[in-house]
Amino acid sequence: MGNLVAIVGRPNVGKSTLFNRLTKTRHAIVSEVAGTTRDRQYGKCEWAGKEFSVVDTGGWVVNSDDIFEGAIRDQVRIATEEADLVLFLVDVQTGVTDLDSDVAQILRKTKLPVILVSNKTDNNEQQYYAADFYSLGLGEPICISAVSGFGTGDLLDMIIEKLPLDKKDDAEENIPRFAVVGRPNVGKSSIINAFVGEDRNIVTDIAGTTRDSIYTRYDKFGFDFYLVDTAGIRRKNKVSENLEFYSVMRSIRAIENSDVCILMIDATRGIEAQDMNIFQLIQKNKKSLVVVVNKWDLVENKDQKVIDTFTNAIRERMAPFVDFPIIFASALTKQRIFKVLETAKEVYLNRKVRIGTSKLNEVMLPIIEATPPQSIKGKYIKIKYCTQVPDTQIPTFVFYANLPQYVKEQYKRFLENQIRDHWTLTGTPINVFIRQK
């Protein structure tokens, strides 16, 4: 169960710089998926053997030029409801501002651990100025410089110390977990109700360790899995402005705690930026994917051509990962609801696929021989052997080469596509590594 740390504060105090510093301490940084600028706002950080997720709330304000104070206050509130710890960033060079005081007022009411971080402390003299921040009533300010890295080690030690201990879930480990995700009002609750049916007594709710993920055990019709439900009920008026940020914070929880994500898209609206944001969270967490186009009953013209156009549009937006199932369904009329569950189960099993080494080499080596990697500076790259690594979270393949450093990303994608062509790995991400033989 991962912990979630949110960085809050007014604009230009260095939230993104600190975010970059925290997430870059991880050597195998979560692969940067090209696309929205916002996919830089969520990452993982590892320190002293513990891993946690970090969200930079600053990246989620709509048109950041005219950030108004209400939006920031909203965000801080959402962060305190969804995160496990809050880093409140202030700028020692400007001192306490009115907005800082407003934010502090919200944070003093929360039961969460809050660390007050005095950023841009570039020399000793400025450490004395940091004393002004005691007036915010949030205890001692920690002095750092996100740009130079001064003080960030101490800060990380403190974060680890204050994060709640990972409690084990009550949910059993070897049963698949499916999360239904998507932007607000796409029909997540309706589809969960359609799965579960009115027959609620077959359902046992297990509260997750996180405040809101509820695991619902579903075992009937030959299925046995947990639904990770984060559709928590809340007062709508509170988050009208920041609905997108709110749904992202909520999705992070669900996605991190699942094996397969059922991403819902609204048939009447097509793919929107927010769908892409959630898709990117799924990719960064290496989760398996089933796309459900919901509200299909509302589409008037349903001929094959419309379906093809829709399908191609989705795959184009989500490329280079295109090997996932797309189901046109309706939670309302229950059309193809069962198909969604069957597909999620198949995709989960694809995550567990094991390909024998001899079979893998028998298929892949002739393909590699016919289309070898490009030679570089007259050096020929030879791949002699490949194998699947056992016991990994997703199928992981290693190809042994004489000059692994020269194998381009493009060629790795070619290898991945070949593996997908010969074995069924639909819906699941796979890793392809090239190593020194």
Coordinates of C-alpha atoms in Angstrom, one line a residue:
M1 CA 0.0 0.0 0.0
G2 CA 1.8 3.1 -1.1
N3 CA 1.8 6.4 0.7
L4 CA 0.9 9.6 -1.0
V5 CA 2.7 12.9 -0.3
A6 CA 1.3 16.1 -1.7
I7 CA 3.3 19.3 -2.2
V8 CA 1.2 22.4 -1.6
G9 CA 1.9 26.1 -1.5
R10 CA 1.2 29.3 -3.5
P11 CA 2.7 29.8 -7.0
N12 CA 6.4 30.3 -7.6
V13 CA 7.7 28.9 -4.2
G14 CA 9.4 26.1 -6.1
K15 CA 6.9 23.2 -5.9
S16 CA 7.9 21.8 -9.2
T17 CA 11.6 22.1 -8.5
L18 CA 11.2 20.2 -5.2
F19 CA 9.0 17.6 -7.0
N20 CA 11.7 17.0 -9.6
R21 CA 14.3 16.7 -6.9
L22 CA 12.4 14.2 -4.9
T23 CA 11.4 12.0 -7.9
K24 CA 14.8 12.1 -9.5
T25 CA 16.4 10.5 -6.5
R26 CA 15.0 7.3 -8.0
H27 CA 17.5 6.0 -10.6
A28 CA 15.0 4.0 -12.5
I29 CA 12.8 7.0 -12.9
V30 CA 9.3 6.2 -14.0
S31 CA 9.5 6.3 -17.7
E32 CA 8.5 9.7 -19.0
V33 CA 5.6 9.1 -21.3
A34 CA 5.5 11.9 -23.9
G35 CA 2.3 13.8 -24.0
T36 CA 0.8 16.2 -21.6
T37 CA 3.0 18.5 -19.7
R38 CA 1.1 17.4 -16.7
D39 CA 2.5 13.9 -16.6
R40 CA 5.4 15.5 -14.8
Q41 CA 3.2 16.2 -11.8
Y42 CA 3.1 12.7 -10.4
G43 CA 6.0 10.4 -9.6
K44 CA 7.6 8.0 -7.2
C45 CA 10.3 8.6 -4.7
E46 CA 12.4 6.0 -2.9
W47 CA 14.4 6.8 0.2
A48 CA 15.9 4.6 2.9
G49 CA 14.2 1.6 1.4
K50 CA 10.7 3.1 1.5
E51 CA 8.8 4.1 -1.6
F52 CA 6.0 6.7 -1.7
S53 CA 4.2 8.7 -4.4
V54 CA 4.6 12.4 -4.8
V55 CA 2.0 14.8 -6.3
D56 CA 2.9 18.4 -7.2
T57 CA -0.5 20.1 -6.8
G58 CA 0.7 23.2 -8.6
G59 CA 0.5 21.4 -12.0
W60 CA -3.2 21.0 -11.8
V61 CA -4.4 24.5 -11.7
V62 CA -6.2 25.4 -14.9
N63 CA -4.5 28.3 -16.8
S64 CA -1.8 29.0 -14.3
D65 CA -1.4 32.6 -15.4
D66 CA -4.4 33.8 -13.5
I67 CA -4.4 31.5 -10.5
F68 CA -6.9 32.8 -8.1
E69 CA -6.6 32.1 -4.4
G70 CA -9.8 30.1 -4.2
A71 CA -8.4 27.4 -6.5
I72 CA -5.3 27.1 -4.4
R73 CA -7.4 26.8 -1.2
D74 CA -9.5 24.1 -2.9
Q75 CA -6.5 22.2 -3.8
V76 CA -5.0 22.3 -0.4
R77 CA -8.3 21.0 1.0
I78 CA -8.4 18.1 -1.5
A79 CA -4.8 17.3 -0.8
T80 CA -5.5 17.0 2.9
E81 CA -8.4 14.7 2.2
E82 CA -6.5 12.4 -0.2
A83 CA -2.8 12.4 0.8
D84 CA -1.0 10.8 3.8
L85 CA 1.3 13.7 4.4
V86 CA 1.5 17.3 3.2
L87 CA 4.6 19.3 2.4
F88 CA 3.8 23.0 2.8
L89 CA 6.3 25.0 0.8
V90 CA 7.0 28.6 1.6
D91 CA 9.6 31.0 0.1
V92 CA 12.1 32.4 2.6
Q93 CA 13.0 35.2 0.3
T94 CA 9.5 36.7 0.3
G95 CA 8.6 35.8 3.8
V96 CA 5.0 35.1 5.0
T97 CA 2.3 36.3 2.6
D98 CA -1.5 36.4 3.2
L99 CA -2.0 33.4 1.0
D100 CA 0.6 31.5 3.1
S101 CA -1.5 32.3 6.2
D102 CA -4.7 31.1 4.5
V103 CA -3.1 27.8 3.5
A104 CA -1.7 27.4 7.0
Q105 CA -5.1 27.9 8.5
I106 CA -6.5 25.0 6.4
L107 CA -3.5 22.8 7.3
R108 CA -3.8 23.5 11.1
K109 CA -7.2 21.9 11.0
T110 CA -6.1 18.7 9.4
K111 CA -5.1 15.6 11.3
L112 CA -2.5 14.7 8.7
P113 CA 1.2 15.2 9.4
V114 CA 2.3 18.5 7.8
I115 CA 5.9 19.5 7.2
L116 CA 6.6 23.2 6.8
V117 CA 9.4 23.6 4.2
S118 CA 11.2 26.9 3.9
N119 CA 12.5 26.8 0.3
K120 CA 15.2 29.0 -1.4
T121 CA 17.4 29.0 1.7
D122 CA 20.6 29.5 -0.2
N123 CA 22.9 30.8 2.6
N124 CA 23.2 30.8 6.3
E125 CA 21.8 34.2 6.8
Q126 CA 18.5 33.2 5.2
Q127 CA 18.2 30.4 7.7
Y128 CA 17.6 33.1 10.3
Y129 CA 14.8 34.6 8.3
A130 CA 13.1 31.3 8.2
A131 CA 12.1 31.9 11.9
D132 CA 9.3 34.2 10.6
F133 CA 7.5 31.1 9.5
Y134 CA 6.9 29.9 13.1
S135 CA 4.1 32.4 13.0
L136 CA 2.1 30.1 10.7
G137 CA 1.5 27.8 13.7
L138 CA 2.8 24.6 12.0
G139 CA 5.9 24.1 14.0
E140 CA 9.5 24.4 13.0
P141 CA 10.3 25.2 9.4
I142 CA 12.8 22.9 7.6
C143 CA 15.2 24.9 5.6
I144 CA 16.0 23.6 2.1
S145 CA 17.0 24.7 -1.3
A146 CA 15.2 22.6 -3.9
V147 CA 17.5 24.0 -6.7
S148 CA 20.8 23.1 -5.1
G149 CA 19.5 20.1 -3.1
F150 CA 20.6 21.6 0.3
G151 CA 18.6 20.1 3.1
T152 CA 16.6 17.6 1.0
G153 CA 18.1 14.6 2.6
D154 CA 17.0 15.7 6.1
L155 CA 13.6 16.5 4.6
L156 CA 13.3 13.0 3.2
D157 CA 14.3 11.5 6.5
M158 CA 11.6 13.4 8.1
I159 CA 9.0 12.4 5.5
I160 CA 9.8 8.7 6.1
E161 CA 9.6 9.2 9.8
K162 CA 6.1 10.8 9.7
L163 CA 4.5 8.6 7.0
P164 CA 2.0 6.2 8.5
L165 CA 3.4 2.7 8.7
D166 CA 2.3 0.5 5.8
K167 CA -0.5 -1.7 7.2
K168 CA -1.1 -4.8 5.3
D169 CA -4.4 -4.9 3.4
D170 CA -7.0 -7.3 4.6
A171 CA -7.5 -8.2 0.9
E172 CA -5.9 -11.5 0.0
E173 CA -2.8 -11.2 -2.1
N174 CA -3.3 -13.7 -4.9
I175 CA -6.8 -12.5 -5.9
P176 CA -6.8 -10.0 -8.8
R177 CA -7.9 -6.5 -8.2
F178 CA -9.8 -4.5 -10.7
A179 CA -10.1 -0.7 -10.5
V180 CA -12.7 1.2 -12.4
V181 CA -11.3 4.6 -13.2
G182 CA -12.2 7.5 -15.4
R183 CA -13.1 11.2 -15.1
P184 CA -16.1 12.4 -13.1
N185 CA -19.6 11.5 -14.4
V186 CA -18.4 8.9 -16.8
G187 CA -20.5 6.2 -15.1
K188 CA -18.0 4.5 -12.7
S189 CA -20.5 4.0 -9.9
S190 CA -23.2 2.8 -12.4
I191 CA -20.9 0.2 -13.9
I192 CA -19.9 -1.1 -10.4
N193 CA -23.6 -1.4 -9.5
A194 CA -24.2 -3.2 -12.8
F195 CA -21.4 -5.7 -12.0
V196 CA -22.5 -6.2 -8.5
G197 CA -26.3 -6.2 -9.3
E198 CA -28.9 -5.5 -6.7
D199 CA -27.9 -8.7 -5.0
R200 CA -25.6 -6.9 -2.6
N201 CA -25.3 -9.8 -0.1
I202 CA -22.7 -11.6 -2.2
V203 CA -20.5 -8.6 -1.7
T204 CA -18.2 -8.2 1.2
D205 CA -16.6 -4.8 1.7
I206 CA -13.1 -4.7 3.0
A207 CA -11.9 -1.3 3.9
G208 CA -8.4 -0.7 2.5
T209 CA -5.7 0.9 4.6
T210 CA -6.1 4.0 2.5
R211 CA -8.9 6.2 3.7
D212 CA -11.1 5.5 0.8
S213 CA -10.3 2.5 -1.3
I214 CA -12.9 -0.1 -0.5
Y215 CA -12.3 -3.6 -1.8
T216 CA -15.4 -5.4 -2.8
R217 CA -15.0 -9.1 -3.2
Y218 CA -16.9 -10.4 -6.1
D219 CA -17.3 -14.1 -6.5
K220 CA -20.1 -15.5 -8.6
F221 CA -20.5 -16.7 -12.2
G222 CA -17.1 -18.2 -12.0
F223 CA -15.3 -15.0 -11.2
D224 CA -13.3 -14.2 -8.1
F225 CA -11.7 -10.8 -7.8
Y226 CA -11.7 -7.5 -5.8
L227 CA -13.2 -4.4 -7.1
V228 CA -11.2 -1.4 -5.9
D229 CA -13.8 1.2 -5.5
T230 CA -12.9 4.8 -4.8
A231 CA -16.2 6.4 -5.8
G232 CA -16.6 7.9 -2.3
I233 CA -19.6 10.0 -1.8
R234 CA -18.9 13.7 -1.3
R235 CA -20.5 17.1 -1.2
K236 CA -20.4 18.2 -4.8
N237 CA -20.4 22.0 -4.1
K238 CA -17.0 21.8 -2.5
V239 CA -15.0 20.8 -5.5
S240 CA -16.6 22.4 -8.6
E241 CA -13.4 24.2 -9.6
N242 CA -10.9 21.5 -9.1
L243 CA -12.9 18.5 -10.1
E244 CA -10.1 17.4 -12.4
F245 CA -7.4 17.6 -9.7
Y246 CA -9.7 15.8 -7.3
S247 CA -10.4 13.0 -9.7
V248 CA -6.7 12.6 -10.4
M249 CA -5.8 12.4 -6.7
R250 CA -8.6 9.8 -6.3
S251 CA -7.5 7.8 -9.3
I252 CA -3.9 7.6 -8.1
R253 CA -5.1 5.6 -5.1
A254 CA -7.3 3.3 -7.1
I255 CA -4.6 2.7 -9.8
E256 CA -1.8 2.0 -7.4
N257 CA -3.9 -0.6 -5.5
S258 CA -5.0 -2.6 -8.5
D259 CA -3.7 -5.1 -11.1
V260 CA -6.1 -4.2 -13.9
C261 CA -7.6 -0.8 -14.6
I262 CA -10.9 -0.6 -16.4
L263 CA -10.7 2.9 -17.9
M264 CA -14.1 4.3 -18.8
I265 CA -14.6 6.8 -21.6
D266 CA -17.8 8.6 -22.4
A267 CA -19.1 7.6 -25.8
T268 CA -20.9 10.9 -26.2
R269 CA -17.7 13.0 -25.5
G270 CA -14.9 11.0 -27.0
I271 CA -11.3 11.1 -25.6
E272 CA -10.5 14.2 -23.6
A273 CA -7.4 15.5 -22.0
Q274 CA -8.5 14.2 -18.6
D275 CA -8.9 10.7 -20.0
M276 CA -5.3 10.9 -21.2
N277 CA -4.1 12.1 -17.8
I278 CA -5.6 9.0 -16.2
F279 CA -4.3 6.7 -18.9
Q280 CA -0.8 8.1 -18.2
L281 CA -1.1 7.3 -14.5
I282 CA -2.0 3.7 -15.5
Q283 CA 1.0 3.5 -17.8
K284 CA 3.4 4.9 -15.2
N285 CA 2.2 2.3 -12.7
K286 CA 2.6 -0.5 -15.3
K287 CA -1.0 -1.6 -14.8
S288 CA -3.0 -3.7 -17.2
L289 CA -5.7 -2.0 -19.1
V290 CA -9.2 -2.5 -20.5
V291 CA -10.9 0.5 -22.1
V292 CA -14.7 0.6 -21.8
V293 CA -16.6 3.1 -24.0
N294 CA -19.6 3.7 -21.8
K295 CA -23.0 5.2 -22.6
W296 CA -23.0 3.4 -26.0
D297 CA -26.8 3.2 -25.8
L298 CA -26.9 7.0 -26.3
V299 CA -25.0 6.8 -29.7
E300 CA -27.5 6.8 -32.5
N301 CA -25.5 5.5 -35.4
K302 CA -23.8 2.3 -34.2
D303 CA -22.6 0.7 -37.5
Q304 CA -19.2 -0.9 -37.8
K305 CA -17.7 2.2 -39.4
V306 CA -18.5 4.3 -36.3
I307 CA -17.0 1.6 -34.1
D308 CA -13.8 1.5 -36.2
T309 CA -13.4 5.2 -36.2
F310 CA -13.8 5.4 -32.4
T311 CA -11.5 2.5 -31.9
N312 CA -8.8 4.0 -34.1
A313 CA -9.1 7.4 -32.4
I314 CA -8.5 5.8 -29.0
R315 CA -5.5 3.8 -30.2
E316 CA -4.0 6.8 -31.9
R317 CA -4.2 8.9 -28.8
M318 CA -2.7 6.2 -26.6
A319 CA 0.1 5.0 -28.9
P320 CA 2.7 3.6 -28.7
F321 CA 0.8 1.2 -26.3
V322 CA -2.0 0.0 -28.6
D323 CA -2.4 -3.7 -27.6
F324 CA -5.4 -3.4 -25.3
P325 CA -9.1 -4.4 -25.6
I326 CA -11.8 -1.8 -26.2
I327 CA -15.4 -2.7 -25.3
F328 CA -18.4 -0.7 -26.2
A329 CA -20.9 -1.0 -23.3
S330 CA -23.7 0.6 -21.4
A331 CA -23.8 0.5 -17.6
L332 CA -27.4 1.7 -17.8
T333 CA -28.8 -1.1 -20.1
K334 CA -26.2 -3.6 -18.9
Q335 CA -25.1 -4.2 -22.4
R336 CA -21.8 -6.1 -22.6
I337 CA -21.2 -5.6 -18.8
F338 CA -20.4 -9.3 -18.5
K339 CA -17.9 -9.0 -21.4
V340 CA -16.0 -6.3 -19.4
L341 CA -15.5 -8.6 -16.5
E342 CA -14.5 -11.5 -18.8
T343 CA -12.0 -9.3 -20.6
A344 CA -10.5 -7.9 -17.3
K345 CA -10.0 -11.5 -16.2
E346 CA -8.2 -12.4 -19.5
V347 CA -6.0 -9.4 -19.3
Y348 CA -5.1 -10.2 -15.7
L349 CA -4.1 -13.7 -16.8
N350 CA -2.0 -12.2 -19.6
R351 CA 0.0 -10.4 -16.9
K352 CA 1.0 -13.9 -15.6
V353 CA 2.0 -15.4 -18.9
R354 CA 5.2 -17.4 -18.8
I355 CA 7.0 -18.2 -22.1
G356 CA 9.6 -21.0 -22.1
T357 CA 13.1 -19.9 -23.0
S358 CA 13.6 -22.4 -25.8
K359 CA 10.3 -21.4 -27.4
L360 CA 11.1 -17.7 -27.0
N361 CA 14.5 -18.1 -28.7
E362 CA 13.1 -20.4 -31.4
V363 CA 10.6 -17.7 -32.5
M364 CA 12.6 -14.5 -31.8
L365 CA 16.1 -15.3 -33.0
P366 CA 15.2 -15.8 -36.6
I367 CA 13.2 -12.6 -36.6
I368 CA 16.1 -10.7 -35.1
E369 CA 18.4 -12.3 -37.7
A370 CA 16.2 -11.2 -40.5
T371 CA 15.9 -7.6 -39.1
P372 CA 18.8 -6.9 -36.8
P373 CA 19.3 -3.6 -35.0
Q374 CA 20.9 -0.9 -37.1
S375 CA 24.7 -1.0 -37.0
I376 CA 26.3 2.1 -35.5
K377 CA 29.7 3.5 -36.6
G378 CA 30.4 0.3 -38.4
K379 CA 29.8 -1.8 -35.3
Y380 CA 27.3 -4.7 -35.7
I381 CA 24.9 -5.4 -32.9
K382 CA 24.3 -9.1 -32.3
I383 CA 21.6 -10.5 -30.1
K384 CA 22.3 -14.1 -29.3
Y385 CA 19.8 -15.1 -26.7
C386 CA 16.7 -14.0 -24.9
T387 CA 14.7 -15.1 -21.9
Q388 CA 11.7 -14.1 -19.7
V389 CA 12.6 -13.0 -16.2
P390 CA 10.6 -15.1 -13.6
D391 CA 8.5 -13.6 -10.8
T392 CA 8.1 -10.0 -12.1
Q393 CA 5.1 -7.8 -11.7
I394 CA 4.6 -7.7 -15.5
P395 CA 6.1 -9.9 -18.3
T396 CA 9.7 -8.9 -18.5
F397 CA 12.1 -10.0 -21.3
V398 CA 15.8 -9.7 -21.5
F399 CA 17.7 -9.8 -24.8
Y400 CA 21.5 -10.3 -24.5
A401 CA 23.6 -8.3 -26.9
N402 CA 27.2 -7.5 -27.5
L403 CA 26.6 -3.7 -27.5
P404 CA 23.4 -3.1 -25.6
Q405 CA 24.0 0.6 -25.2
Y406 CA 23.5 1.1 -29.0
V407 CA 20.1 -0.6 -29.2
K408 CA 17.6 2.2 -29.9
E409 CA 14.2 2.6 -28.2
Q410 CA 12.6 2.0 -31.6
Y411 CA 14.1 -1.4 -31.9
K412 CA 13.0 -2.4 -28.4
R413 CA 9.5 -1.4 -29.5
F414 CA 9.9 -3.6 -32.6
L415 CA 10.9 -6.6 -30.3
E416 CA 7.9 -5.9 -28.1
N417 CA 5.6 -5.9 -31.0
Q418 CA 7.0 -9.2 -32.3
I419 CA 6.5 -10.8 -28.9
R420 CA 2.9 -9.5 -28.8
D421 CA 2.3 -10.8 -32.3
H422 CA 3.3 -14.3 -31.3
W423 CA 1.9 -14.6 -27.8
T424 CA -1.2 -13.2 -26.3
L425 CA -0.3 -10.3 -24.0
T426 CA -3.2 -8.1 -24.8
G427 CA -3.9 -5.4 -22.2
T428 CA -0.7 -5.8 -20.2
P429 CA 2.4 -3.7 -20.4
I430 CA 5.6 -5.6 -20.9
N431 CA 9.3 -4.7 -20.2
V432 CA 12.0 -5.3 -22.8
F433 CA 15.6 -4.9 -21.6
I434 CA 18.8 -5.3 -23.5
R435 CA 21.7 -6.4 -21.4
Q436 CA 25.4 -7.2 -21.9
K437 CA 25.8 -10.9 -22.7

